[in-house]
C-alpha positions as a printed NumPy array, in Angstrom:
array([[ -2.277,   0.329,  24.165],
       [ -3.432,   0.006,  20.552],
       [ -0.85 ,  -1.67 ,  18.327],
       [ -2.274,  -0.043,  15.191],
       [ -4.039,   3.319,  15.495],
       [ -6.94 ,   3.935,  13.105],
       [ -8.063,   7.435,  12.161],
       [-10.226,   8.843,   9.362],
       [ -9.973,  12.477,   8.252],
       [-11.012,  14.122,   4.992],
       [-11.579,  10.797,   3.267],
       [ -8.194,   9.367,   4.303],
       [ -7.978,   6.387,   6.667],
       [ -4.588,   6.255,   8.374],
       [ -3.307,   3.024,   9.934],
       [ -0.316,   3.806,  12.155],
       [  1.889,   0.968,  13.405],
       [  2.275,   2.006,  17.034],
       [  4.697,  -0.359,  18.781],
       [  7.954,   1.56 ,  18.241],
       [  9.544,  -0.062,  21.291],
       [  9.232,  -3.391,  19.442],
       [ 10.19 ,  -1.826,  16.087],
       [  6.629,  -2.479,  14.888],
       [  7.535,  -6.132,  14.403],
       [  4.865,  -8.404,  12.954],
       [  3.194, -10.016,  15.935],
       [ -0.476, -10.938,  16.393],
       [ -1.256,  -7.467,  17.767],
       [  0.107,  -5.646,  14.727],
       [ -1.36 ,  -8.113,  12.235],
       [ -4.792,  -8.03 ,  13.901],
       [ -4.699,  -4.237,  13.961],
       [ -3.831,  -4.044,  10.278],
       [ -6.526,  -6.562,   9.392],
       [ -9.17 ,  -4.708,  11.391],
       [ -8.133,  -1.356,   9.971],
       [ -8.157,  -2.538,   6.358],
       [-11.584,  -4.111,   6.84 ],
       [-12.994,  -0.969,   8.47 ],
       [-11.609,   1.296,   5.759],
       [-12.903,  -0.907,   2.945],
       [-16.419,  -0.857,   4.445],
       [-16.512,   2.903,   5.129],
       [-17.96 ,   4.845,   2.183],
       [-16.354,   8.031,   3.519],
       [-12.869,   6.532,   3.075],
       [-11.292,   7.169,  -0.31 ],
       [ -7.681,   6.153,   0.312],
       [ -5.807,   4.199,   2.992],
       [ -2.406,   5.233,   4.379],
       [ -0.18 ,   2.776,   6.245],
       [  2.538,   4.491,   8.275],
       [  4.28 ,   4.169,  11.633],
       [  5.641,   5.614,  14.845],
       [  9.346,   5.464,  15.667],
       [ 12.498,   5.022,  13.625],
       [ 11.471,   1.665,  12.125],
       [  8.527,   1.19 ,   9.801],
       [  8.483,  -2.55 ,  10.45 ],
       [ 11.265,  -4.924,  11.501],
       [  9.609,  -7.978,   9.968],
       [  8.72 , -11.053,  12.008],
       [  8.683, -10.595,  15.778],
       [ 11.652, -12.76 ,  16.762],
       [ 11.913, -11.418,  20.323],
       [  8.308, -11.744,  21.448],
       [  7.23 ,  -9.808,  24.496],
       [  4.215,  -7.675,  25.185],
       [  0.704,  -8.923,  25.894],
       [ -0.339, -12.08 ,  24.084],
       [ -3.169, -11.827,  21.582],
       [ -5.081, -14.497,  19.69 ],
       [ -4.472, -14.198,  15.932],
       [ -7.563, -13.268,  13.941],
       [ -5.713, -12.719,  10.671],
       [ -2.653, -14.276,   9.087],
       [  0.065, -12.177,   7.471],
       [ -1.059, -13.357,   4.005],
       [ -4.567, -12.142,   4.939],
       [ -3.127,  -8.663,   5.501],
       [ -1.084,  -8.658,   2.281],
       [ -4.115,  -9.856,   0.312],
       [ -6.283,  -7.29 ,   2.087],
       [ -3.988,  -4.51 ,   0.893],
       [ -3.954,  -5.738,  -2.677],
       [ -7.68 ,  -6.584,  -2.84 ],
       [ -8.912,  -3.439,  -1.107],
       [-11.151,  -1.377,  -3.407],
       [ -9.489,   1.712,  -1.925],
       [ -5.928,   2.629,  -2.987],
       [ -3.357,   1.883,  -0.273],
       [ -0.348,   4.176,   0.198],
       [  2.587,   3.197,   2.428],
       [  4.591,   6.057,   3.948],
       [  7.962,   5.066,   5.412],
       [  9.973,   7.397,   7.59 ],
       [ 11.931,   4.567,   9.213],
       [ 13.8  ,   1.415,   8.325],
       [ 12.057,  -1.567,   6.81 ],
       [ 13.002,  -5.239,   7.102],
       [ 11.632,  -8.617,   6.015],
       [  7.846,  -8.67 ,   6.223],
       [  7.835,  -4.895,   6.448],
       [  9.165,  -4.807,   2.883],
       [  6.209,  -7.038,   2.027],
       [  3.824,  -4.399,   3.382],
       [  5.546,  -1.672,   1.35 ],
       [  5.56 ,  -3.808,  -1.799],
       [  1.913,  -4.861,  -1.402],
       [  0.751,  -1.232,  -1.213],
       [ -0.378,   0.358,  -4.45 ],
       [  1.999,   3.255,  -3.911],
       [  4.909,   3.562,  -1.465],
       [  6.945,   6.623,  -0.595],
       [ 10.003,   6.476,   1.65 ],
       [ 12.41 ,   8.972,   3.109],
       [ 15.818,   8.817,   1.46 ],
       [ 17.458,   7.943,   4.782],
       [ 15.426,   4.73 ,   5.098],
       [ 17.111,   1.387,   4.488],
       [ 15.438,  -1.834,   3.389],
       [ 16.626,  -5.234,   4.559],
       [ 16.505,  -8.664,   2.941],
       [ 18.006, -10.604,   5.82 ],
       [ 15.917, -13.797,   5.805],
       [ 18.703, -16.037,   4.505],
       [ 21.002, -14.805,   7.281],
       [ 18.765, -16.273,   9.96 ],
       [ 18.249, -19.537,   8.102],
       [ 14.894, -18.882,   6.435],
       [ 13.667, -17.633,   3.052],
       [ 11.547, -14.615,   2.056],
       [  8.676, -16.991,   1.349],
       [  5.276, -15.336,   1.902],
       [  6.445, -11.87 ,   0.982],
       [  7.895, -13.146,  -2.294],
       [  4.286, -13.296,  -3.535],
       [  4.05 ,  -9.498,  -3.428],
       [  7.729,  -8.714,  -3.978],
       [  8.515, -10.794,  -7.064],
       [  5.967,  -9.144,  -9.387],
       [  7.749,  -5.838,  -8.778],
       [ 11.313,  -7.106,  -9.31 ],
       [ 13.259,  -8.439, -12.252],
       [ 14.61 , -11.938, -11.649],
       [ 18.154, -10.556, -11.557],
       [ 17.314,  -7.958,  -8.906],
       [ 15.318, -10.471,  -6.865],
       [ 18.166, -12.988,  -6.931],
       [ 20.728, -10.372,  -5.906],
       [ 18.66 ,  -8.98 ,  -3.053],
       [ 17.194, -12.235,  -1.731],
       [ 20.365, -14.317,  -1.875],
       [ 22.765, -11.769,  -0.39 ],
       [ 20.563, -10.657,   2.503],
       [ 21.965,  -7.164,   2.12 ],
       [ 20.448,  -3.852,   3.108],
       [ 19.716,  -1.29 ,   0.426],
       [ 18.975,   2.42 ,   0.473],
       [ 15.552,   3.805,  -0.368],
       [ 16.869,   5.144,  -3.667],
       [ 17.886,   1.605,  -4.68 ],
       [ 14.502,   0.269,  -3.546],
       [ 12.819,   2.785,  -5.847],
       [ 15.211,   1.956,  -8.679],
       [ 14.312,  -1.756,  -8.622],
       [ 10.589,  -1.064,  -8.183],
       [  9.944,  -2.101,  -4.579],
       [  8.683,   1.394,  -3.804],
       [  7.576,   4.237,  -6.029],
       [  9.739,   7.052,  -4.789],
       [ 12.492,   7.996,  -2.362],
       [ 11.999,  11.537,  -1.075],
       [ 14.275,  13.834,   0.937],
       [ 13.043,  13.893,   4.564],
       [ 12.035,  17.595,   4.591],
       [  9.911,  17.057,   1.46 ],
       [  8.17 ,  13.81 ,   2.377],
       [  5.06 ,  15.308,   4.015],
       [  4.397,  17.599,   1.046],
       [  4.93 ,  14.765,  -1.446],
       [  2.515,  12.523,   0.447],
       [ -0.093,  15.279,   0.687],
       [  0.151,  16.005,  -3.042],
       [ -0.151,  12.311,  -3.884],
       [ -3.231,  11.854,  -1.673],
       [ -4.851,  14.933,  -3.214],
       [ -4.376,  13.408,  -6.66 ],
       [ -5.843,  10.067,  -5.617],
       [ -8.995,  11.461,  -3.968],
       [ -9.704,  13.418,  -7.156],
       [-10.547,  10.095,  -8.798],
       [-14.01 ,   8.571,  -8.564],
       [-14.358,   5.769,  -5.955],
       [-15.767,   3.321,  -8.505],
       [-13.076,   4.259, -11.022],
       [-10.295,   3.772,  -8.489],
       [-11.615,   0.331,  -7.527],
       [-11.902,  -0.655, -11.18 ],
       [ -8.374,   0.56 , -11.88 ],
       [ -6.993,  -1.522,  -8.991],
       [ -8.799,  -4.524, -10.478],
       [ -7.238,  -3.859, -13.886],
       [ -3.746,  -3.698, -12.386],
       [ -4.141,  -7.147, -10.823],
       [ -6.285,  -8.899, -13.455],
       [ -5.121,  -7.844, -16.906],
       [ -1.5  ,  -9.126, -16.692],
       [ -2.799, -12.666, -16.063],
       [ -5.067, -12.664, -19.161],
       [ -4.32 , -13.441, -22.773],
       [ -4.64 , -10.499, -25.146],
       [ -8.055, -11.602, -26.443],
       [ -9.318, -12.221, -22.898],
       [ -7.978,  -8.855, -21.776],
       [ -9.69 ,  -6.966, -24.6  ],
       [-13.001,  -8.731, -23.945],
       [-12.794,  -8.082, -20.204],
       [-11.765,  -4.432, -20.52 ],
       [-14.338,  -3.654, -23.242],
       [-17.145,  -4.887, -20.991],
       [-15.75 ,  -3.023, -17.994],
       [-15.305,   0.203, -19.966],
       [-18.906,   0.05 , -21.214],
       [-20.215,  -0.476, -17.681],
       [-18.152,   2.404, -16.304],
       [-19.172,   4.867, -19.033],
       [-22.833,   4.043, -18.339],
       [-22.475,   4.585, -14.581],
       [-23.805,   7.517, -12.6  ],
       [-20.263,   8.206, -11.406],
       [-19.076,   8.711, -14.979],
       [-22.084,  10.96 , -15.704],
       [-21.158,  13.121, -12.712],
       [-17.461,  13.162, -13.639],
       [-18.14 ,  14.206, -17.233],
       [-20.634,  16.864, -16.104],
       [-18.124,  18.245, -13.61 ],
       [-15.438,  18.349, -16.309],
       [-17.726,  20.243, -18.69 ],
       [-18.886,  22.64 , -15.975],
       [-15.368,  23.157, -14.644],
       [-16.279,  22.252, -11.074],
       [-15.136,  19.591,  -8.601],
       [-17.098,  16.317,  -8.88 ],
       [-19.505,  15.429,  -6.087],
       [-17.228,  12.671,  -4.812],
       [-14.459,  15.051,  -3.749],
       [-14.128,  14.911,   0.066],
       [-14.611,  18.133,   1.982]])
């Protein structure tokens, strides 16, 4: 049985965590499947956006503390997967219909955009089992104020999806009956962007905050010039003037 199903349709690569009996806990099978799927999607020119979702009532329970299931040799580390999400030239959208704990919150926070059903809860329970939210802090902390991070990390409490959206861990909490339509509308908006432009925008989001103002202006001026001179920009501007979809829109 495949721990992470991989499917491509209409320019969207969907990675589905598929070990619901183990609450999609982060074992070598899940991590390898995510790593393989992210690599395949990044290399496939037909893929415009990547969706990470799940089977069952739990998106991801965090580290696999129970074990079980067939053993598998690790080919990726969990930081490899988190970095793969953030460094992917394709936007990554996490869709959560089930509860999310520990490392699972890291997956949701690493994604460019995350939508969760309002009945989902998020858990910060590391301190309650004698460990710290170490690796996932790398992707969580940039999205949280220090006050919110301290409150959530030190108490180990569970929070509702609405609170997760309020503090910036996810983008939006959506009523369960509306989640599919919200996801579909979001994906439609993303694939309307040019592939090169989307990759450049992801790079801006990660690079510019680490630069001084003068460095940022120099970097972005060069990038903007290159993009405006590209064939993708020529097609996008022509499509805008001619009131037609650009050639990059998936069928």
